XYZ file of C-alpha atoms in Angstrom:
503
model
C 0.000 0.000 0.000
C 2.969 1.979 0.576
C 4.428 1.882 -2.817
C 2.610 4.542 -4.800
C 3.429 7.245 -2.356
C 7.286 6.165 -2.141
C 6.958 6.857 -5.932
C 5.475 9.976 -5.857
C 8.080 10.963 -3.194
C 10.814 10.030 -6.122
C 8.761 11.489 -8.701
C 8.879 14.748 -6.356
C 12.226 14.843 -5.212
C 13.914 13.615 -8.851
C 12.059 17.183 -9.960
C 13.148 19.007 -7.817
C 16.689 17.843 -7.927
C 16.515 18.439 -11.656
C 16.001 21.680 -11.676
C 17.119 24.813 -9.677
C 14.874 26.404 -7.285
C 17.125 29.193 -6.430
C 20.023 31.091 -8.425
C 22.345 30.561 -6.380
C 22.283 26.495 -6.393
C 25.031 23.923 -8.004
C 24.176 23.645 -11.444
C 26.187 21.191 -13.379
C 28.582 22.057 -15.825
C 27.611 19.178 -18.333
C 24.254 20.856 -18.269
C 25.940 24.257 -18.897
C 27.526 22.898 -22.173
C 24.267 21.329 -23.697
C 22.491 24.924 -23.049
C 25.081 27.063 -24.153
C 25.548 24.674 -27.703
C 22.028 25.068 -27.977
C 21.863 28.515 -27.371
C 24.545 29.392 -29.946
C 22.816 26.908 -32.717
C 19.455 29.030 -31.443
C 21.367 32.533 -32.430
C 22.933 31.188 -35.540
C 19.547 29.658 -37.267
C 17.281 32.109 -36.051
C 18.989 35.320 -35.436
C 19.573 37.993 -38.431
C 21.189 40.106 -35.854
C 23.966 37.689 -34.941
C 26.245 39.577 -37.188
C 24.659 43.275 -37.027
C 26.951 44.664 -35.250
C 29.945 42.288 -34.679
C 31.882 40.045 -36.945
C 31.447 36.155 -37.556
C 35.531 36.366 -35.391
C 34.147 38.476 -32.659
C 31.069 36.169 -32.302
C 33.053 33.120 -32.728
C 35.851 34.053 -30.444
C 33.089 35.271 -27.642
C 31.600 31.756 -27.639
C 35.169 30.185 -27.558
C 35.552 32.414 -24.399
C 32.121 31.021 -23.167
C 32.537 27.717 -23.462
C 36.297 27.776 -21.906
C 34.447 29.775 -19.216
C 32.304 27.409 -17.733
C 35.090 25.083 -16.427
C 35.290 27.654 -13.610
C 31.266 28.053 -13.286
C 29.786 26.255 -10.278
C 26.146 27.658 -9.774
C 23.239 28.520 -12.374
C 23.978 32.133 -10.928
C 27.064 31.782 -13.064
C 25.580 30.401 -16.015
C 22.798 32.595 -16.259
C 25.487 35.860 -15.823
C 27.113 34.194 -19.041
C 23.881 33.522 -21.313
C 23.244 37.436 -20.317
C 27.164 38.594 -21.234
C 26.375 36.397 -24.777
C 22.928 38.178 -25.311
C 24.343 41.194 -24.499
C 27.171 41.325 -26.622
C 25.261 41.057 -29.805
C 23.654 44.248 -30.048
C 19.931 44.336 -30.064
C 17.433 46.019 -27.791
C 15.377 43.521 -28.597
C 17.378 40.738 -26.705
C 15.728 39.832 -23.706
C 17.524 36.767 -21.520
C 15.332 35.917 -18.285
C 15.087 33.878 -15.656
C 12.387 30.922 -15.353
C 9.274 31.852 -13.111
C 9.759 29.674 -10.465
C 13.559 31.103 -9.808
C 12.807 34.633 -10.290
C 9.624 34.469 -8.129
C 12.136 33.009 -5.411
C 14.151 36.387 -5.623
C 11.347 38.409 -5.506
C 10.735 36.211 -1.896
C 14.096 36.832 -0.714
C 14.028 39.144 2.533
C 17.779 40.627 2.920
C 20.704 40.592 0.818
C 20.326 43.761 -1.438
C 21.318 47.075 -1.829
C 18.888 49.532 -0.159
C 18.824 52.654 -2.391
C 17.863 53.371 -6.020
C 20.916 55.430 -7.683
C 20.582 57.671 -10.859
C 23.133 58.943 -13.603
C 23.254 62.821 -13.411
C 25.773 64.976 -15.020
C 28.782 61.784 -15.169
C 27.745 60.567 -11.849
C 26.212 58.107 -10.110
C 24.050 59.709 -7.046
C 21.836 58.506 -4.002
C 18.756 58.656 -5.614
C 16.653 58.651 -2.175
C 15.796 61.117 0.615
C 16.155 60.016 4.603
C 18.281 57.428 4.226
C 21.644 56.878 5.971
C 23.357 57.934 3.054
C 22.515 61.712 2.437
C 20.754 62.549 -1.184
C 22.571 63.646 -3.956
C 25.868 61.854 -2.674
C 27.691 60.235 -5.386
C 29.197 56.547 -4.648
C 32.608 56.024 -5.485
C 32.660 52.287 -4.031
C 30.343 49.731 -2.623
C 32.204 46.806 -1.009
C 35.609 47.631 -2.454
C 34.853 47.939 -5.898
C 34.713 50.910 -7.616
C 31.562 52.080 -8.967
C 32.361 52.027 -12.493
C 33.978 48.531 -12.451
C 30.464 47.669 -10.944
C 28.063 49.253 -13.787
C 30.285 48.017 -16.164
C 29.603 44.775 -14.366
C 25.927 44.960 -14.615
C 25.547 46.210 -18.207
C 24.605 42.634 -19.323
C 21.468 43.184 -18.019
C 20.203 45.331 -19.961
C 20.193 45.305 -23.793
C 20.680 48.517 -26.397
C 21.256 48.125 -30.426
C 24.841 48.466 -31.020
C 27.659 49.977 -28.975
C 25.195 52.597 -27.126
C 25.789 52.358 -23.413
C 23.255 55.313 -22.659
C 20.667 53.340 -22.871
C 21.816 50.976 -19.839
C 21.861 53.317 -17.370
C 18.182 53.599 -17.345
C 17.967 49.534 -16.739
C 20.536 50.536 -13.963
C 18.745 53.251 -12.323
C 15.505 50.839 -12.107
C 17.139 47.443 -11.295
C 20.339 48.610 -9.475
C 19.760 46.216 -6.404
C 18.460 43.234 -8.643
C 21.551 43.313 -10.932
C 23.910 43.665 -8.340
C 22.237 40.754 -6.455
C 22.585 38.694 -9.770
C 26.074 39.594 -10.502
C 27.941 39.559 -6.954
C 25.054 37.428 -4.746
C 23.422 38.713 -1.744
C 24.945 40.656 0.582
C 24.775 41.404 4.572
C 25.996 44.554 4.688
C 27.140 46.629 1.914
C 30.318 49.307 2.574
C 29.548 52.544 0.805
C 32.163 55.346 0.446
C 30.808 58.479 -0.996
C 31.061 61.906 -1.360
C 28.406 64.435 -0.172
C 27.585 67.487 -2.273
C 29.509 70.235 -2.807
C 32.935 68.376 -1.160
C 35.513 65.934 -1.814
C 35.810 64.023 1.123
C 35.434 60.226 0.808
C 32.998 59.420 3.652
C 32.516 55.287 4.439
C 29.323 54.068 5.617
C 28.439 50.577 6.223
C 24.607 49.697 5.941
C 22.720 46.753 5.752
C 21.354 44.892 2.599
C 17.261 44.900 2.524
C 15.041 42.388 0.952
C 13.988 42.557 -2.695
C 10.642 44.282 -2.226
C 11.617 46.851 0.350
C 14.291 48.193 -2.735
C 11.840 48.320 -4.834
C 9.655 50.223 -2.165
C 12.459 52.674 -1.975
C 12.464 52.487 -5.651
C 8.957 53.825 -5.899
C 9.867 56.895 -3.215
C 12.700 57.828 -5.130
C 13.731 61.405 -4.936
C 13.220 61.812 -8.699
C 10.303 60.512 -9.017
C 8.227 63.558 -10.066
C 10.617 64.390 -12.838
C 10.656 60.595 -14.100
C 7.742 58.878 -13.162
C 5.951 59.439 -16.804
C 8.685 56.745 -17.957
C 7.292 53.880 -15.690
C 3.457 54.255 -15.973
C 0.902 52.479 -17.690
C -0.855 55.571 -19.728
C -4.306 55.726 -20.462
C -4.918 56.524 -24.336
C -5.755 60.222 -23.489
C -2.098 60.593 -21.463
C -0.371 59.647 -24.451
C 0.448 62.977 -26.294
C -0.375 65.934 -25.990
C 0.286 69.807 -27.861
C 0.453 73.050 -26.226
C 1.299 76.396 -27.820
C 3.808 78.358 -26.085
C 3.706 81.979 -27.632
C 2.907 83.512 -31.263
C 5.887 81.782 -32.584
C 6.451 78.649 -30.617
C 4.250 75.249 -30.159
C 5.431 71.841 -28.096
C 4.314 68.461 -29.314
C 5.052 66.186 -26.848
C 4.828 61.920 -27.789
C 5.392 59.856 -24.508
C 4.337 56.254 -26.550
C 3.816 54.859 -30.046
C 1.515 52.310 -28.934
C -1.865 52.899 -29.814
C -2.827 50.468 -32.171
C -2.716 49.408 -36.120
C -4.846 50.867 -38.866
C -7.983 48.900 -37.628
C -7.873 50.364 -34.305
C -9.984 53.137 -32.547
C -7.157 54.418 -30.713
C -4.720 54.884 -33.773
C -7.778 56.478 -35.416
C -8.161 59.390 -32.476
C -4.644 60.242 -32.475
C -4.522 60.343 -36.577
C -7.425 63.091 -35.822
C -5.374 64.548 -33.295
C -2.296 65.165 -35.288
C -4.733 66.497 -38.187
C -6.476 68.851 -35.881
C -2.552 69.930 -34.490
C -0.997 70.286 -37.712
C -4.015 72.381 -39.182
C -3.740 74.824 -36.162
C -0.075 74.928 -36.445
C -0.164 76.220 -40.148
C -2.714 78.569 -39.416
C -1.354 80.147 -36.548
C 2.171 80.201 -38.537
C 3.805 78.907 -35.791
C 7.883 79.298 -36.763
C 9.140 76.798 -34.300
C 8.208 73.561 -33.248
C 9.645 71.621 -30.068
C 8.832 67.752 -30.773
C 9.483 65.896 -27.425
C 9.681 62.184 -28.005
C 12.417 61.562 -24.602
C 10.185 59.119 -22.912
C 9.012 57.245 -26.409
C 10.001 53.302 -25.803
C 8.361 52.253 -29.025
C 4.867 50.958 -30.011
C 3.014 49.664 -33.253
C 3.213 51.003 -36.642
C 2.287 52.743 -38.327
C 1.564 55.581 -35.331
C 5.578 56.603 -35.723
C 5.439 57.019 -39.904
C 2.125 58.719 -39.998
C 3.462 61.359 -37.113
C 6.765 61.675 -39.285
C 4.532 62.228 -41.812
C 3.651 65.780 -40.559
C 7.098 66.169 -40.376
C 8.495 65.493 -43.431
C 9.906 67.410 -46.475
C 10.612 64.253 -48.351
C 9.323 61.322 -49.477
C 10.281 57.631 -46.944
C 9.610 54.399 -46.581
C 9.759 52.326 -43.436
C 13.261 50.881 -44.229
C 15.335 50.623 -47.133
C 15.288 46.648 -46.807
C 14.710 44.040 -43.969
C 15.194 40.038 -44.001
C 15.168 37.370 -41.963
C 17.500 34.160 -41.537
C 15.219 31.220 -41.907
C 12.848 30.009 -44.362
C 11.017 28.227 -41.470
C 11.139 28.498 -38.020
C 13.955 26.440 -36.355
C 14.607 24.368 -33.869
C 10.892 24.322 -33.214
C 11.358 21.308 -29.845
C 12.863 24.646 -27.875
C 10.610 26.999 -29.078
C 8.540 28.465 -25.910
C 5.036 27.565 -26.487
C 2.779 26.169 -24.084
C 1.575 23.137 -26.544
C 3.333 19.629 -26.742
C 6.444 19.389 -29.203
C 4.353 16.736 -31.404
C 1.885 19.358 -32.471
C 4.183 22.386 -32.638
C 4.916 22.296 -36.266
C 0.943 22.438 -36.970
C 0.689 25.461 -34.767
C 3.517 27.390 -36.373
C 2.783 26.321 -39.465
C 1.069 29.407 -39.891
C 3.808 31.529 -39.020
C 5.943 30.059 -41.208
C 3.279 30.708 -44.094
C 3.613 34.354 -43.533
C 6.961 34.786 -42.856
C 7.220 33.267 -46.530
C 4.290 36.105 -47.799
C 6.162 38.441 -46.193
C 10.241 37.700 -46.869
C 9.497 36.119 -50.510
C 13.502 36.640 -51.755
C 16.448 34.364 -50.980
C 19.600 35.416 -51.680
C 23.045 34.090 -49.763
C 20.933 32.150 -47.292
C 18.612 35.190 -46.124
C 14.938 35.937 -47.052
C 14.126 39.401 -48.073
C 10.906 41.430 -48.425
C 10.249 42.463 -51.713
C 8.958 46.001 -53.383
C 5.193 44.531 -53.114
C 5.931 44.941 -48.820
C 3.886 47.460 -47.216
C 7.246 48.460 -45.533
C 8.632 49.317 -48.874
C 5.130 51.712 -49.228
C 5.820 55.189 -50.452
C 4.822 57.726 -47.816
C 4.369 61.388 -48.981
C 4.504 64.738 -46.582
C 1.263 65.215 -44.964
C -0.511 68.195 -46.515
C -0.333 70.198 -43.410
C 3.322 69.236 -42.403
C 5.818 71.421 -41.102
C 8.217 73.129 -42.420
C 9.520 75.540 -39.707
C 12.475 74.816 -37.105
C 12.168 71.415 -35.870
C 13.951 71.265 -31.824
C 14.079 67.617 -31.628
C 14.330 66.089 -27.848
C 15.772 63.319 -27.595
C 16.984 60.728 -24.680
C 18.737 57.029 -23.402
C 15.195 56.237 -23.026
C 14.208 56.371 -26.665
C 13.952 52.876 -28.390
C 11.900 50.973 -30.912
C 9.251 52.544 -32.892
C 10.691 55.659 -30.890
C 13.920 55.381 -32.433
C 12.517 55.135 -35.740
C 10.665 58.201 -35.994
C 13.132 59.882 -33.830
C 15.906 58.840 -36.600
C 14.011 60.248 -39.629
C 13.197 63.496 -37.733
C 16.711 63.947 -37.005
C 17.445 63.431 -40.409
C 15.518 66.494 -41.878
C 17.542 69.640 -42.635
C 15.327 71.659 -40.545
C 15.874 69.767 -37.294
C 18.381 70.044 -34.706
C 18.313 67.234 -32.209
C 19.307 68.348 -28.383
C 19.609 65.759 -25.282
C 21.164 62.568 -24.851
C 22.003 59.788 -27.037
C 19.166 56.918 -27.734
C 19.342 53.249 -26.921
C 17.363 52.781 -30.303
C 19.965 52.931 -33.193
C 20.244 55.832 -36.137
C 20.214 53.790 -39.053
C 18.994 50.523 -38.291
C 17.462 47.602 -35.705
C 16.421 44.151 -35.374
C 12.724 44.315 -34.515
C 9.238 43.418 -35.502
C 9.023 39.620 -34.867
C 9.874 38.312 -31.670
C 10.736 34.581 -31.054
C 11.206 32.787 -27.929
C 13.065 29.396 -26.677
C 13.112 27.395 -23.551
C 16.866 26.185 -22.864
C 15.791 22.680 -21.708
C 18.219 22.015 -18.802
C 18.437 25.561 -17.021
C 15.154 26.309 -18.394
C 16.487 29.969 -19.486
C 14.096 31.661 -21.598
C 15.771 33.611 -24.618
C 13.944 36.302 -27.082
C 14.913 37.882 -30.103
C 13.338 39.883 -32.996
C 14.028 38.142 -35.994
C 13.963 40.945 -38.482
C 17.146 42.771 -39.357
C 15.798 46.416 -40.577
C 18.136 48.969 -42.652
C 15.842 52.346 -41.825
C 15.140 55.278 -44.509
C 17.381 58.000 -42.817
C 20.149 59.929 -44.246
C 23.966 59.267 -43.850
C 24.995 62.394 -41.192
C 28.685 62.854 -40.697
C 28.578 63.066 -36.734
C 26.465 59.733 -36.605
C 28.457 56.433 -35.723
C 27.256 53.458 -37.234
C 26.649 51.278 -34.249
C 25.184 53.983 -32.220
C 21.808 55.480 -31.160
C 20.911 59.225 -32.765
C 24.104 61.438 -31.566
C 22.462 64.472 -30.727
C 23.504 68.001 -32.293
C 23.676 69.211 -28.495
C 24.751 67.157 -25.807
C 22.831 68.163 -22.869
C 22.488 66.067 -19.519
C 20.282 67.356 -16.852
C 22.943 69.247 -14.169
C 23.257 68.130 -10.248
C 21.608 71.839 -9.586
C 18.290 70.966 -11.749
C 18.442 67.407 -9.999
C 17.690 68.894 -6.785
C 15.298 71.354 -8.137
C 13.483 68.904 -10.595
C 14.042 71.106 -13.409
C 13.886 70.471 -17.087
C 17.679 71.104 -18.202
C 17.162 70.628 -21.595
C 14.211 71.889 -22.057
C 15.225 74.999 -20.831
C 18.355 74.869 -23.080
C 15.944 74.710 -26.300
C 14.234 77.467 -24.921
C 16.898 79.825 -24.669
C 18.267 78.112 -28.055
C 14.778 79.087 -29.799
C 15.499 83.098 -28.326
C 19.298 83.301 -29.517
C 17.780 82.068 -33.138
């Protein structure tokens, strides 16, 4: 009578054993080598933007690195820090490398161990983003345990993905998930030693404080000091908070786009904000409005065609989406790993259909890779918008800027009449991989992997400051200073202000 619950008990324990409950257990190194062959088959079948940015001998010699590496990996800590360095190290925004459910539900459980502030980049720093706390606001941390705080953020860039060689980008993953990354990359921690420098001196102060538990950083997270200035970034808007338009004087108007996601064609949404624009544009040309401040810092993307038809009122040219876009794969591949919640017999009926439209879609082969052709409705010929502008265009710009963002964001920088003032974007100038995303399971760590699978060449001009593998270099460089920090004030905004004056 016993029996069947001794088995169970095996059944129960063998699962268990088989797969990591937290990140920080022993996770065999013959298991590391099966994922990470996997994962680089995964990248080289399905991945146009294996090679975007970085030779076939960069991307060979990383993986040599990898697999050399894991001889000194003990834990699936370690393993997962290396499937993030890999991800990382190709380029894309649009590579995302997380943690199973069941293990990253475990950290979120976890009551001590982490770093007990939020931090923020201002003006080349890195500051105590958080009032009351034992560490005074606005100081900026040279060290935490030792290490120097640059050798740490350089540390915990594999977190978080940007197209190219745009580093920007990161630091708004860093200001968000500063305790989780650390926690990821260096394990938890008891106490954490903190030498820093108050404002307005340079004396290194040392302060030893204890680690908190995963939700209490993210409590502190939410009662940041700046979160009045950057809160817009991290809500959920309704459709009406999206955009907005408000003139400024006889001369001057602000359109300000906080999201690009508000539907296709079909939708009600994308309708309203096509009659917004209209209505916008219309008042702008009869007013004769000279100068026209588009602000597009906190734009992470969204659904065509919302970016092309707001370029569209922009433009003095005719554009397309992109110049050209393919794919790597005629159909989907390596479909037992693909990350659907169906068995593996009845996966190739299911993505059947996929694979039918990636065909419609990416009709050409040449050298291995599947094009679109002139028939693509990214290929479409867009005009100027009757009632586009044609005045001074002050572009804003920021890190924060990616996507859909990027793309409209690239072609407005592009026009003659624009001049582009902020920060650098995480989104890149003259291309992405986006659209399509796939995902895969790794089947012993159970690491899930995603990656847009179309490699996009975007209808912007060649500009001699912009660097290939970079997001839009801005014509002015402007950060927000440590004295605006403190007062919550708009640095750049005020700069294009007094910019619009001198002109």
């Amino acid at each position: 009578m016993k029996q069947p619950y001794f088995f169970l008990f095996l059944v129960f324990l063998f699962s268990n054993l088989t797969f990591s409950q937290s990140v920080d257990d022993v996770f065999p190194q013959k298991k590391m080598r099966k994922d990470l062959a996997i994962f680089k088959d995964l990248r080289q079948k399905a991945n146009s933007g294996l090679y975007k940015y970085r030779t076939q001998k960069q991307i060979d010699s990383i993986y040599s690195w990898a697999d050399n590496e894991i001889k000194y990996l003990s834990t699936y800590r370690d393993f997962y820090n290396l499937i993030c360095k890999l991800t990382d190290f190709e380029g894309s925004l649009h590579n995302d490398t997380s943690l199973p459910d069941k293990i990253f539900q475990n950290l979120r459980k976890e009551k001590s161990g982490y770093f007990p502030f939020p931090i923020k980049w201002i003006d080349g720093k890195w500051l105590v983003n958080f009032e009351n706390g034992e560490i005074p606001l606005g100081s900026e941390i040279i060290s935490i345990n030792g290490i120097p705080i640059a050798e740490i953020i350089s540390s915990l860039y594999k977190y978080y993905t940007t197209d190219g060689e745009n580093l920007t980008g990161k630091k708004i993953g860093l200001r968000t998930h500063f305790a989780r990354y650390f926690r990821l990359h260096y394990g938890l921690k008891d106490q954490f030693i903190v030498s820093y420098k108050k404002q307005n001196t340079e004396q290194i102060e040392t302060k030893t404080i204890s680690g908190v538990s995963h939700n209490d950083y993210y409590k502190n997270f939410q009662n940041r000091f700046s979160k009045p200035y950057d809160q817009i970034y991290y809500v959920d808007l309704a459709d009406n908070q999206k955009y907005n338009f408000k003139k400024l004087d006889s001369l001057t108007a602000k359109l300000t786009i906080y999201s690009f996601a508000m539907g296709d064609e079909k939708s009600k949404e994308h309708s309203e904000y096509v009659k917004f624009l209209d209505s916008v544009f219309i008042q702008i040309k009869k007013d004769n409005i000279k100068n026209l401040i588009v602000d597009v810092r906190q734009n992470g993307g969204g659904t065509d065609p919302n970016d092309l038809v707001t370029y569209s009122y922009l433009a003095q040219r005719n554009f397309q989406e992109n110049k050209k876009a393919w794919i790597s794969f005629k159909k989907i591949p390596l479909l037992k790993y693909y990350n659907i919640n169906v068995p593996k017999i009845i996966r190739p009926l299911l993505v059947g259909k996929f694979n039918k439209e990636f065909q419609e879609i990416f009709p050409v082969e040449e050298n291995h890779r599947f094009y679109q052709n002139e028939n693509s409705n990214d290929h479409k010929i867009w005009t100027p918008n009757k009632n586009a502008f044609t005045g001074k265009i002050y572009l804003l710009i920021s890190p924060a800027i990616a996507s859909a963002g990027s793309l409209f964001a690239s072609m407005a920088a592009g026009n003659e009449n624009t001049t582009t003032i902020g920060e650098e974007t995480m989104g890149g100038y003259y291309g992405h991989n986006g659209h399509t995303p796939l995902e895969y399971k790794l089947p012993k760590s159970k690491i899930i992997t995603q990656f847009s699978v179309v490699n996009l060449e975007q209808d912007v001009p060649k500009k001699e400051h912009q660097i290939k593998n970079r997001g839009i270099i801005p014509d002015y460089h402007i950060v927000q200073t440590y004295k605006d920090y403190l007062k919550q004030a708009d640095t750049q905004l005020d700069f294009v202000y007094d910019l619009i004056k001198k002109n």
